[in-house]
């Protein structure tokens, strides 16, 4: 059986001149569309060869132009060609390809067409009604979406026919009803014969003979009037079946004969057509292969496009990353540069600040040293004159004013000395000395010198010295005494009617080091727990009364710092109302050989009955009086001169046993005067009598030929000791300075 359904194609809406298009290597979309319409036109004219050649060209261009719409269209035309040539499998293959491209677009028209065309093939050629009807229904959905009633009518007619073919009249009826309603307005005149036939079939099935008969007859009439005879043949066939069913055998036979006749004619035509296209048929496979080649080419193009896209993408990503890296590097570099600049600026500032700080520190120490020097000179006078007054006027011994004066002067002196001491420790200018000493002697000396303060508060000093401690030890006895004096005088100050213990014990011996533990304990007022850390800070005094001038608040900080020089520390235990105990340990060297050497070097002959002649070179009148008084009191013959020149002149004519030389003098200072004295070959021992600190001037003193230095205000005993040592050395022609 041969059926002709309406195949939906891109219609030739305009009149194209076949020769009017000139193919450029890349035709415009308009030109490709023109070609596609031309291919449809060839198909409708049954010129399959031309239609296929043109479609292939369209496909090629459409793929190149990446126009899925046109690709779907060309596949649809190619498939329709195959359908017409009864190559149904190939037709299905290309329809499906077309559909896959159509589905990539939003063109619902082409989607609807291809679904309808697939429905035709499946229902009427492949007899796979279910599949076919599904395609029809898909097509129907697209048409509804587009509100294309003509298309809906056409597809519904196909569905009705399909249902009726398999005897499902009730299922097909709603579609038939719809077509009957809208066919006149929207239907295609080519389908009017089929519509009448379908009505005949339905009403025949329903037993409504009148309407069935009239429908069949009307269909036959219209079929005879029209060109398309295939639907007429089907109508005759269906009418014959109907008549047979109703017992009208004669008419049934007549219609069957007509059906056979028309079918035969059509079949013959078909044979002819097929004969005509037999040559084409041979080429069909070639076309298919060509089309497949286009596909493969397209695939390859697509692949290489994908590859090049990936390459481009990778390139862009790498470029992006590189740019980002470059940017980060640039930023980093800038940041580093900025940082470096800031750092070097900060560094410069720091260097300047450091220089300033160093300068300030030098200035501070110079300032402190100048101030203390300046203060010491007048203090020397004040203390000296006070002593003189007390000596000369015994009746003033009980004068409260004089004792206040003496006390104040001493207080000032100790303050100046303390400040100087702290300053020196802080600047690391103190180097511990190694002297041989006897701990018992030192402690007893301290006890004696503090006995006056002890009496004031009615205290007793009790000394306990461990007999295991060697007789002589080596170390800085002066700093040790300073520490103990500070602690014991504090204990005496803050205790009334009590006892102050000085306990000295040998803690341990490691090699030559004897670790001696010192404990200064009182049963005085005690120190509150919260104040115990504070008291070691500078100028800290706890519970000081306004009128109380005792102490400067520097004693314990000096103690702590001095102990630091010994590599030791101090511990404190105290309770208010119970008392206070300070403990520290110092390692002293014990070396009998060294000790003997030092002891042997101590000059013994300090006694001299001879009245010694002393030249005092001093510009300060008050100090002249004080020094002269001290010397005379101790049976020295004293000559005073106001400056260095006078001294040099006098020394040319007179011989002195010793010269006491002030350093800071106008006209010519003590160093220069000494230098000139030595230049003249005068070897008389020179003792610098100065308010400067010893360490500050020692180097210049040596180079100027000075033999020793004594710092004002001085202890007269110390001065006489120095003089004796120098004189005994001079006697032995040993002129090396003692210092
Ligand atoms: P100051 O010159 O005032 O004695 P210090 O630094 O020697 O300065 O002492 C600081 C403070 O510590 C003192 O003012 C005192 O309050 C307290 N202090 C020191 N030793 C004793 C002690 N043995 N008993 C009670 N208080 C003490």
XYZ file of C-alpha atoms and ligand atoms in Angstrom:
766
model
C 0.000 0.000 0.000
C 1.242 3.376 -0.850
C 0.170 6.428 1.072
C 0.977 10.013 0.567
C 0.908 12.216 3.642
C 1.581 15.893 3.736
C 5.255 16.363 4.502
C 6.003 19.635 6.171
C 8.820 21.592 4.613
C 10.286 25.053 4.373
C 7.834 26.524 1.910
C 8.784 28.583 -1.082
C 7.161 31.760 -0.034
C 8.925 34.012 -2.505
C 9.681 33.478 -6.096
C 13.353 32.821 -6.376
C 15.345 32.841 -9.475
C 17.360 29.660 -9.304
C 20.257 31.315 -10.991
C 20.146 34.515 -9.010
C 22.251 33.321 -6.114
C 25.934 33.380 -6.462
C 27.721 31.336 -3.887
C 30.355 33.123 -2.047
C 32.718 31.099 0.161
C 30.768 32.356 3.141
C 27.258 33.155 2.038
C 25.083 35.281 4.244
C 22.283 33.674 6.233
C 19.782 35.220 3.876
C 21.439 33.515 0.938
C 21.563 30.175 2.756
C 17.848 30.503 3.581
C 17.159 31.172 -0.095
C 19.047 28.008 -1.010
C 17.116 26.010 1.583
C 13.826 27.162 0.118
C 15.102 26.256 -3.315
C 15.861 22.726 -2.072
C 12.275 22.404 -0.753
C 10.980 23.636 -4.071
C 12.959 20.954 -5.923
C 11.540 18.354 -3.573
C 7.956 19.432 -4.155
C 8.658 19.225 -7.860
C 9.943 15.658 -7.263
C 13.367 16.738 -8.445
C 15.073 14.742 -5.724
C 18.550 14.868 -7.156
C 18.653 18.662 -7.281
C 16.898 18.892 -3.948
C 19.484 16.660 -2.346
C 22.461 18.465 -3.950
C 21.085 21.815 -2.852
C 20.280 20.540 0.641
C 23.808 19.235 1.031
C 25.150 22.653 0.095
C 22.759 24.283 2.527
C 23.869 21.891 5.247
C 27.525 22.704 4.570
C 26.970 26.443 4.774
C 24.602 26.178 7.725
C 27.138 24.215 9.729
C 29.857 26.717 8.861
C 27.571 29.543 9.836
C 26.754 27.637 13.044
C 23.081 28.209 12.352
C 21.260 25.316 14.036
C 17.967 26.449 12.579
C 19.180 26.097 9.039
C 21.002 22.839 9.863
C 17.737 21.391 11.226
C 15.899 22.631 8.129
C 18.342 21.104 5.693
C 18.228 17.755 7.512
C 14.428 17.926 7.362
C 14.527 18.459 3.583
C 17.104 15.700 3.106
C 14.972 13.336 5.217
C 11.843 14.284 3.240
C 13.687 13.463 0.019
C 14.531 10.010 1.360
C 10.959 9.555 2.520
C 9.708 10.326 -0.940
C 12.188 7.867 -2.325
C 10.799 5.228 0.104
C 14.130 5.084 1.959
C 12.349 5.234 5.296
C 15.180 4.224 7.557
C 17.455 6.873 6.102
C 14.569 9.323 6.298
C 14.086 8.542 9.988
C 17.861 8.901 10.552
C 17.960 12.385 9.016
C 14.688 13.539 10.613
C 16.151 12.630 13.976
C 19.351 14.485 13.195
C 17.270 17.463 12.182
C 15.273 17.179 15.390
C 18.426 17.133 17.522
C 19.547 20.425 15.926
C 16.039 21.883 16.122
C 15.972 21.115 19.831
C 19.040 23.328 20.265
C 17.047 26.288 18.970
C 13.936 28.074 20.172
C 12.275 27.570 16.834
C 9.084 25.689 17.741
C 7.871 25.641 14.147
C 10.665 23.445 12.872
C 10.410 21.256 15.974
C 6.692 20.798 15.284
C 7.302 19.981 11.603
C 9.927 17.335 12.179
C 7.873 15.674 14.935
C 4.896 15.555 12.556
C 7.032 14.103 9.745
C 8.420 11.421 12.087
C 4.841 10.661 13.188
C 3.913 10.121 9.496
C 6.710 7.657 8.880
C 6.222 5.695 12.092
C 2.456 5.420 11.763
C 1.962 4.856 8.077
C 5.202 3.378 6.826
C 6.601 1.594 9.821
C 3.181 0.808 11.321
C 4.549 1.727 14.748
C 1.416 3.653 15.733
C 2.237 4.270 19.337
C 5.588 5.828 18.555
C 4.131 7.710 15.622
C 1.210 9.111 17.648
C 3.689 10.276 20.305
C 5.582 12.252 17.709
C 2.271 13.710 16.500
C 1.404 14.730 20.024
C 4.790 16.428 20.433
C 4.167 18.265 17.224
C 0.742 19.240 18.493
C 2.277 20.737 21.637
C 4.573 22.976 19.595
C 1.734 24.057 17.346
C -0.422 24.880 20.356
C 2.423 26.884 21.804
C 2.591 28.816 18.564
C -1.231 28.986 18.376
C -0.878 27.726 14.812
C -4.406 26.364 14.231
C -3.724 25.275 10.616
C -0.871 23.154 11.837
C -3.008 21.817 14.694
C -5.748 20.830 12.254
C -3.240 19.060 10.025
C -1.575 17.099 12.836
C -4.934 16.184 14.400
C -6.059 14.831 11.052
C -2.976 12.620 10.973
C -3.656 11.451 14.541
C -7.326 10.693 13.729
C -6.323 8.671 10.734
C -3.732 6.773 12.751
C -6.252 5.879 15.490
C -8.913 4.873 12.915
C -6.393 2.722 11.081
C -5.990 0.616 14.185
C -9.710 0.678 15.002
C -9.490 3.089 17.950
C -12.434 5.171 16.765
C -13.355 6.597 20.140
C -9.807 7.788 20.739
C -9.672 9.378 17.347
C -13.113 10.986 17.569
C -12.227 14.102 19.673
C -9.577 14.934 17.076
C -12.080 14.417 14.265
C -14.561 16.671 16.006
C -11.910 19.409 16.228
C -11.011 19.093 12.554
C -14.668 19.201 11.518
C -15.048 22.422 13.462
C -11.940 24.239 12.200
C -11.183 22.680 8.837
C -13.181 25.117 6.844
C -11.354 28.083 8.293
C -7.853 26.646 8.901
C -7.695 23.403 6.975
C -5.688 22.576 3.903
C -7.747 21.865 0.780
C -5.443 18.918 0.074
C -6.811 17.162 3.113
C -10.560 17.643 2.459
C -10.890 14.233 0.761
C -9.167 12.531 3.740
C -11.425 14.411 6.178
C -14.575 13.176 4.435
C -13.203 9.675 4.409
C -12.443 9.846 8.156
C -16.023 11.050 8.825
C -17.347 8.181 6.727
C -15.229 5.728 8.678
C -16.273 7.071 12.067
C -20.010 7.321 11.390
C -19.918 3.970 9.608
C -18.407 2.487 12.713
C -21.103 4.209 14.776
C -23.888 2.862 12.473
C -25.010 6.305 11.386
C -25.388 5.267 7.812
C -26.813 8.379 6.403
C -24.040 10.681 7.452
C -21.446 7.982 6.796
C -22.671 7.401 3.252
C -22.852 11.112 2.487
C -19.324 11.635 3.861
C -17.835 8.848 1.733
C -19.661 10.021 -1.379
C -18.605 13.633 -0.784
C -14.990 12.516 -0.347
C -15.131 10.506 -3.611
C -16.653 13.458 -5.405
C -13.944 15.875 -4.205
C -11.277 13.278 -4.883
C -12.385 12.939 -8.439
C -12.287 16.724 -8.809
C -8.778 17.108 -7.351
C -5.314 16.101 -8.511
C -4.191 13.985 -5.636
C -5.602 10.579 -6.259
C -4.098 8.677 -3.408
C -6.633 9.884 -0.823
C -9.416 9.080 -3.355
C -8.157 5.502 -3.567
C -8.192 5.182 0.243
C -11.738 6.590 0.314
C -12.896 3.988 -2.181
C -11.263 1.292 -0.113
C -12.790 2.422 3.181
C -16.198 2.950 1.514
C -16.045 -0.538 0.071
C -15.318 -1.949 3.563
C -18.310 -0.003 4.892
C -20.658 -1.230 2.160
C -19.501 -4.780 2.679
C -20.242 -4.493 6.335
C -23.727 -3.282 5.507
C -24.420 -6.063 2.990
C -24.316 -3.902 -0.118
C -21.979 -6.269 -1.924
C -22.525 -4.896 -5.334
C -21.485 -1.367 -4.463
C -18.782 -2.740 -2.294
C -17.326 -4.613 -5.173
C -17.601 -1.548 -7.453
C -15.684 0.609 -4.984
C -13.056 -2.026 -4.445
C -12.578 -2.236 -8.186
C -12.176 1.540 -8.328
C -9.706 1.388 -5.488
C -7.671 -1.226 -7.341
C -7.762 0.723 -10.515
C -6.552 3.954 -8.997
C -3.968 2.158 -6.916
C -2.690 0.386 -9.968
C -2.403 3.667 -11.801
C -0.603 5.204 -8.899
C 1.562 2.146 -8.576
C 2.482 2.314 -12.232
C 3.303 5.981 -11.853
C 5.312 5.085 -8.865
C 7.100 2.394 -10.820
C 7.853 4.976 -13.464
C 8.994 7.443 -10.922
C 11.100 4.841 -9.263
C 12.521 3.886 -12.653
C 13.308 7.538 -13.193
C 15.075 7.826 -9.990
C 16.839 4.527 -10.149
C 19.977 6.356 -11.235
C 19.547 8.740 -8.378
C 19.111 5.846 -6.026
C 22.522 4.657 -6.921
C 23.886 7.988 -5.870
C 21.804 8.177 -2.751
C 24.319 6.377 -0.683
C 26.968 8.655 -2.081
C 24.921 11.662 -0.874
C 24.537 10.116 2.479
C 28.238 9.540 2.687
C 28.866 13.129 1.621
C 26.494 14.383 4.241
C 28.179 12.243 6.827
C 31.515 13.684 5.693
C 30.140 17.165 6.274
C 29.090 16.006 9.707
C 32.512 14.539 10.428
C 34.183 17.685 9.128
C 31.873 19.689 11.314
C 32.751 17.425 14.207
C 36.441 17.846 13.508
C 35.971 21.566 13.168
C 34.065 21.563 16.393
C 36.747 19.490 18.078
C 39.542 21.709 16.833
C 37.434 24.723 17.729
C 37.024 23.276 21.206
C 40.709 22.542 21.369
C 41.640 26.007 20.206
C 39.055 27.412 22.595
C 40.635 25.429 25.409
C 44.076 26.597 24.279
C 42.871 30.191 24.127
C 41.208 29.767 27.527
C 44.358 28.245 28.995
C 46.417 30.976 27.428
C 44.097 33.608 28.891
C 44.229 31.913 32.320
C 48.035 31.604 32.230
C 48.309 35.174 31.004
C 45.965 36.225 33.803
C 48.002 34.339 36.378
C 51.238 35.785 34.989
C 49.788 39.269 35.018
C 48.592 38.689 38.570
C 52.052 37.448 39.549
C 53.636 40.388 37.807
C 51.265 42.725 39.559
C 51.953 41.065 42.929
C 55.682 41.273 42.263
C 55.343 44.902 41.339
C 53.247 45.586 44.437
C 55.663 43.618 46.584
C 58.566 45.481 45.151
C 56.852 48.783 45.773
C 55.945 47.680 49.262
C 59.526 46.572 49.914
C 60.885 49.813 48.505
C 58.483 51.781 50.655
C 59.292 49.614 53.645
C 63.014 49.905 53.034
C 62.679 53.640 52.711
C 60.672 53.791 55.911
C 63.119 51.460 57.611
C 66.142 53.441 56.521
C 64.367 56.627 57.611
C 63.541 55.008 60.942
C 67.110 53.764 61.112
C 68.459 57.238 60.437
C 66.155 58.578 63.114
C 67.296 55.850 65.474
C 70.939 56.598 64.770
C 70.280 60.274 65.421
C 68.276 59.387 68.557
C 71.091 57.071 69.698
C 73.683 59.742 69.077
C 71.513 62.223 70.928
C 70.999 59.762 73.775
C 74.729 59.100 73.945
C 75.397 62.797 73.786
C 72.773 63.355 76.473
C 74.298 60.610 78.589
C 77.772 62.112 78.220
C 76.329 65.526 78.973
C 74.468 64.111 81.979
C 77.564 62.487 83.401
C 79.593 65.611 82.685
C 76.861 67.632 84.313
C 76.682 65.388 87.375
C 80.457 65.348 87.678
C 80.713 69.142 87.270
C 77.903 69.794 89.720
C 79.290 67.410 92.322
C 82.724 68.942 91.879
C 81.324 72.423 92.216
C 79.358 71.368 95.287
C 82.211 69.514 96.917
C 84.551 72.513 96.878
C 82.335 74.788 98.992
C 81.233 71.847 101.111
C 84.859 71.163 101.852
C 85.024 74.697 103.169
C 81.790 74.452 105.173
C 82.662 71.151 106.820
C 86.257 72.236 107.457
C 85.337 75.595 108.960
C 82.641 74.007 111.128
C 85.244 71.604 112.463
C 87.644 74.482 113.009
C 85.023 76.441 114.922
C 84.306 73.456 117.116
C 88.037 72.969 117.689
C 88.843 76.574 118.436
C 85.764 77.435 120.419
C 85.129 74.587 122.775
C 82.340 76.609 124.373
C 80.326 76.206 121.143
C 80.448 72.438 121.329
C 76.922 72.378 122.671
C 75.560 75.054 120.314
C 72.491 73.653 118.555
C 73.098 76.038 115.594
C 76.597 74.813 115.041
C 75.641 71.175 115.327
C 72.769 71.834 112.853
C 75.274 73.436 110.515
C 77.610 70.500 110.827
C 74.774 68.038 110.340
C 73.427 69.869 107.268
C 76.870 70.135 105.710
C 77.518 66.442 106.239
C 74.072 65.606 104.877
C 74.752 67.625 101.736
C 78.128 66.022 101.360
C 76.714 62.516 101.635
C 73.990 63.384 99.112
C 76.562 64.649 96.637
C 78.731 61.607 97.173
C 75.762 59.245 96.765
C 74.623 60.882 93.541
C 78.134 60.693 92.191
C 78.419 57.076 93.222
C 75.127 56.066 91.540
C 76.116 57.958 88.427
C 79.423 56.160 88.297
C 77.877 52.728 88.797
C 75.252 53.378 86.139
C 77.918 54.323 83.664
C 79.983 51.247 84.511
C 82.833 53.449 85.580
C 83.481 51.544 88.779
C 85.989 48.720 88.638
C 86.390 46.634 91.757
C 89.822 46.684 93.295
C 91.744 43.786 94.751
C 93.088 44.684 98.169
C 94.084 42.441 101.004
C 92.006 42.978 104.081
C 90.940 41.507 107.358
C 87.183 41.205 107.661
C 87.247 41.556 111.467
C 89.261 44.788 111.265
C 86.955 46.264 108.659
C 83.756 45.366 110.527
C 85.143 46.658 113.832
C 86.207 49.884 112.161
C 82.679 50.286 110.855
C 81.294 49.484 114.298
C 83.494 52.141 115.863
C 82.766 54.806 113.319
C 79.023 54.231 113.726
C 79.070 54.015 117.506
C 78.109 57.675 117.735
C 74.863 57.084 115.765
C 74.278 53.928 117.796
C 74.409 55.916 120.981
C 71.971 58.490 119.631
C 69.199 55.892 119.468
C 70.492 53.912 122.396
C 71.343 50.904 120.268
C 74.005 48.247 120.574
C 75.992 46.892 117.681
C 76.772 43.198 118.109
C 79.343 41.654 115.764
C 79.661 37.877 115.185
C 82.415 36.760 112.897
C 82.850 33.131 111.900
C 86.328 32.014 113.068
C 86.557 29.790 109.967
C 87.009 32.870 107.822
C 90.704 33.284 106.905
C 92.552 36.202 108.395
C 93.237 37.824 105.083
C 91.047 37.846 102.041
C 91.472 39.665 98.742
C 88.761 41.923 97.335
C 87.381 45.415 97.204
C 87.211 46.184 100.913
C 86.203 49.791 100.304
C 83.014 48.849 98.424
C 82.306 46.127 101.005
C 82.608 48.683 103.800
C 80.361 51.050 101.905
C 77.692 48.350 101.649
C 77.908 47.417 105.307
C 78.026 51.046 106.499
C 74.866 51.824 104.496
C 72.995 48.824 105.899
C 74.187 49.255 109.508
C 73.486 52.991 109.558
C 69.969 52.298 108.224
C 69.492 49.681 110.935
C 70.670 52.136 113.574
C 68.449 54.903 112.182
C 65.314 52.770 112.213
C 65.876 51.083 115.588
C 65.499 52.600 119.032
C 66.738 50.999 122.230
C 67.560 47.853 120.377
C 70.325 45.778 118.858
C 71.907 45.667 115.473
C 73.667 42.412 114.622
C 76.418 42.094 112.079
C 76.827 38.368 111.429
C 79.562 37.209 109.079
C 79.783 33.508 108.156
C 81.777 31.373 105.768
C 79.119 29.863 103.526
C 81.219 27.715 101.183
C 84.591 27.450 99.512
C 84.975 26.820 95.810
C 88.631 26.698 94.716
C 90.164 29.943 95.894
C 86.793 31.642 96.351
C 85.509 31.983 99.910
C 81.805 32.758 99.880
C 81.141 34.995 102.882
C 77.580 35.562 103.996
C 76.801 38.911 105.665
C 73.660 39.387 107.718
C 72.679 42.816 109.114
C 69.777 42.365 111.479
C 67.900 44.805 113.689
C 64.859 44.731 115.943
C 63.615 48.133 114.833
C 60.455 49.440 113.150
C 60.552 46.990 110.230
C 59.444 47.503 106.635
C 55.904 46.822 105.410
C 55.669 43.953 102.961
C 54.282 46.162 100.179
C 57.285 48.537 100.508
C 59.959 45.863 100.470
C 60.554 45.966 96.680
C 60.320 49.738 96.390
C 63.038 50.625 98.869
C 65.807 49.543 96.508
C 64.732 52.169 93.981
C 66.452 55.540 93.822
C 65.245 58.276 96.190
C 62.636 56.038 97.786
C 62.061 56.596 101.463
C 59.219 55.007 103.331
C 57.292 57.005 105.919
C 59.698 59.934 105.859
C 58.731 62.927 107.979
C 59.140 66.474 106.626
C 61.510 67.516 109.375
C 63.576 64.376 109.150
C 66.738 64.900 107.103
C 68.215 61.539 107.798
C 69.122 59.822 104.554
C 68.866 60.623 100.893
C 66.885 57.644 99.669
C 69.924 56.484 97.712
C 71.594 54.192 100.265
C 69.878 50.922 99.324
C 70.050 51.557 95.584
C 73.796 52.055 95.959
C 73.987 48.853 98.027
C 72.077 46.893 95.393
C 74.172 48.269 92.546
C 77.472 47.682 94.360
C 76.435 44.096 95.089
C 75.666 43.784 91.382
C 79.327 44.628 90.734
C 80.299 41.764 93.042
C 77.932 39.503 91.090
C 75.711 39.221 94.125
C 72.258 40.265 95.249
C 70.571 41.206 98.473
C 67.620 39.554 100.212
C 65.381 41.169 102.752
C 63.184 39.787 105.488
C 61.214 42.237 107.523
C 58.044 42.655 109.516
C 56.572 45.817 110.979
C 57.418 46.141 114.663
C 59.647 43.041 114.614
C 62.713 44.145 112.728
C 64.630 43.838 109.497
C 67.256 41.484 108.188
C 69.360 42.085 105.064
C 71.467 39.211 103.760
C 74.026 39.023 100.961
C 76.956 36.835 99.995
C 80.222 37.894 98.390
C 82.949 35.627 97.099
C 86.419 36.848 98.126
C 89.657 35.390 96.953
C 91.865 33.596 99.433
C 95.419 33.401 98.232
C 98.121 33.433 100.998
C 100.968 34.046 98.518
C 99.362 37.096 97.019
C 98.373 38.328 100.454
C 101.946 38.102 101.733
C 103.187 40.015 98.750
C 100.689 42.806 99.331
C 101.350 42.892 103.090
C 105.098 43.068 102.537
C 104.646 46.024 100.258
C 102.891 48.051 102.917
C 105.413 50.578 104.240
C 105.857 50.241 107.945
C 107.730 53.340 108.900
C 104.948 55.803 109.226
C 106.306 57.505 112.341
C 108.437 60.533 111.868
C 109.322 63.099 114.428
C 110.704 65.465 111.834
C 108.469 68.433 111.084
C 107.668 68.073 107.383
C 107.455 71.034 105.007
C 104.350 71.056 102.884
C 103.668 73.431 99.978
C 99.940 73.945 99.437
C 99.017 75.258 95.975
C 95.380 76.379 96.287
C 93.453 79.346 94.880
C 90.425 79.083 97.190
C 91.043 81.086 100.330
C 88.634 79.130 102.543
C 90.128 75.846 101.433
C 93.618 77.282 102.083
C 92.551 77.976 105.697
C 91.011 74.514 106.147
C 93.990 72.629 104.713
C 96.498 74.763 106.620
C 94.605 74.088 109.857
C 94.593 70.326 109.297
C 98.288 70.274 108.467
C 99.369 72.482 111.331
C 97.242 70.537 113.776
C 99.322 67.497 112.824
C 102.659 69.200 113.158
C 103.299 69.939 109.488
C 104.940 73.154 108.350
C 102.646 74.685 105.787
C 103.415 77.226 103.032
C 100.486 78.518 100.981
C 100.616 79.863 97.425
C 97.615 81.053 95.351
C 98.607 79.731 91.944
C 100.942 77.515 89.965
C 103.380 80.225 88.874
C 104.069 81.210 92.461
C 104.633 77.551 93.309
C 107.139 77.028 90.489
C 108.969 80.197 91.489
C 109.104 79.260 95.157
C 110.312 75.737 94.381
C 113.331 77.190 92.597
C 114.608 78.532 95.955
C 113.078 76.308 98.593
C 112.899 72.559 99.144
C 109.664 70.974 100.366
C 108.943 67.433 101.497
C 105.620 67.260 99.720
C 103.418 69.436 97.499
C 99.603 69.427 97.807
C 98.345 70.604 94.434
C 94.822 71.814 93.674
C 93.850 70.931 90.102
C 91.185 73.423 89.200
C 92.956 76.761 89.387
C 92.892 79.927 87.275
C 95.973 81.047 85.237
C 97.653 77.651 85.237
C 95.985 74.441 86.411
C 97.452 71.775 88.687
C 98.409 69.396 85.842
C 100.350 72.055 83.948
C 102.034 73.306 87.140
C 103.119 69.734 88.014
C 104.392 69.172 84.465
C 106.547 72.301 84.691
C 107.826 71.340 88.151
C 108.906 67.953 86.835
C 110.421 69.625 83.776
C 112.683 71.582 86.107
C 113.877 68.265 87.542
C 112.200 68.777 90.923
C 111.282 65.343 92.306
C 109.297 66.406 95.382
C 106.195 64.127 95.727
C 103.057 65.864 94.452
C 99.617 64.912 95.804
C 96.705 66.276 93.799
C 94.154 67.706 96.182
C 91.005 67.891 94.147
C 87.254 67.896 94.185
C 87.351 65.831 90.983
C 86.712 62.153 91.185
C 89.914 60.124 91.225
C 89.111 58.008 88.170
C 88.318 61.081 86.128
C 91.761 62.600 86.366
C 94.037 59.652 87.050
C 95.451 59.390 83.521
C 96.255 63.058 83.130
C 97.676 63.107 86.656
C 100.145 60.309 85.841
C 101.262 61.996 82.652
C 101.757 65.295 84.489
C 104.038 63.597 87.047
C 101.591 63.663 89.971
C 102.230 60.884 92.504
C 98.841 60.443 94.138
C 95.370 61.912 94.300
C 93.248 62.684 97.322
C 89.652 63.793 96.869
C 88.312 66.754 98.857
C 86.823 66.771 101.423
C 89.328 64.282 102.661
C 89.939 62.284 105.729
C 93.079 63.799 107.311
C 94.340 60.375 108.401
C 94.181 59.251 104.812
C 96.158 62.278 103.691
C 98.924 61.637 106.218
C 99.060 57.969 105.256
C 99.550 58.938 101.605
C 102.220 61.481 102.493
C 104.122 58.920 104.556
C 103.965 56.293 101.815
C 105.253 58.792 99.266
C 108.048 60.002 101.480
C 109.267 56.502 102.257
C 109.251 55.683 98.534
C 111.102 58.890 97.748
C 113.664 57.922 100.298
C 114.198 54.675 98.395
C 114.367 56.704 95.108
C 111.317 54.904 93.885
C 109.351 57.434 91.965
C 106.581 55.306 90.540
C 103.198 56.784 91.428
C 101.314 54.841 94.068
C 97.644 55.497 93.266
P 67.645 56.411 103.246
O 68.741 57.330 102.894
O 66.343 57.073 103.379
O 67.989 55.506 104.363
P 67.785 54.028 101.817
O 67.761 53.727 100.358
O 68.977 53.585 102.547
O 67.498 55.528 101.984
O 66.516 53.357 102.466
C 65.289 53.507 101.890
C 64.179 53.337 102.872
O 64.122 51.982 103.302
C 64.358 54.114 104.122
O 63.879 55.433 103.992
C 63.534 53.325 105.118
O 62.177 53.679 105.042
C 63.677 51.907 104.663
N 64.694 51.171 105.437
C 65.960 50.883 105.076
N 66.586 50.119 106.009
C 65.696 49.955 107.011
C 65.713 49.271 108.285
N 66.812 48.613 108.712
N 64.607 49.295 109.045
C 63.513 49.927 108.617
N 63.413 50.600 107.456
C 64.491 50.623 106.658
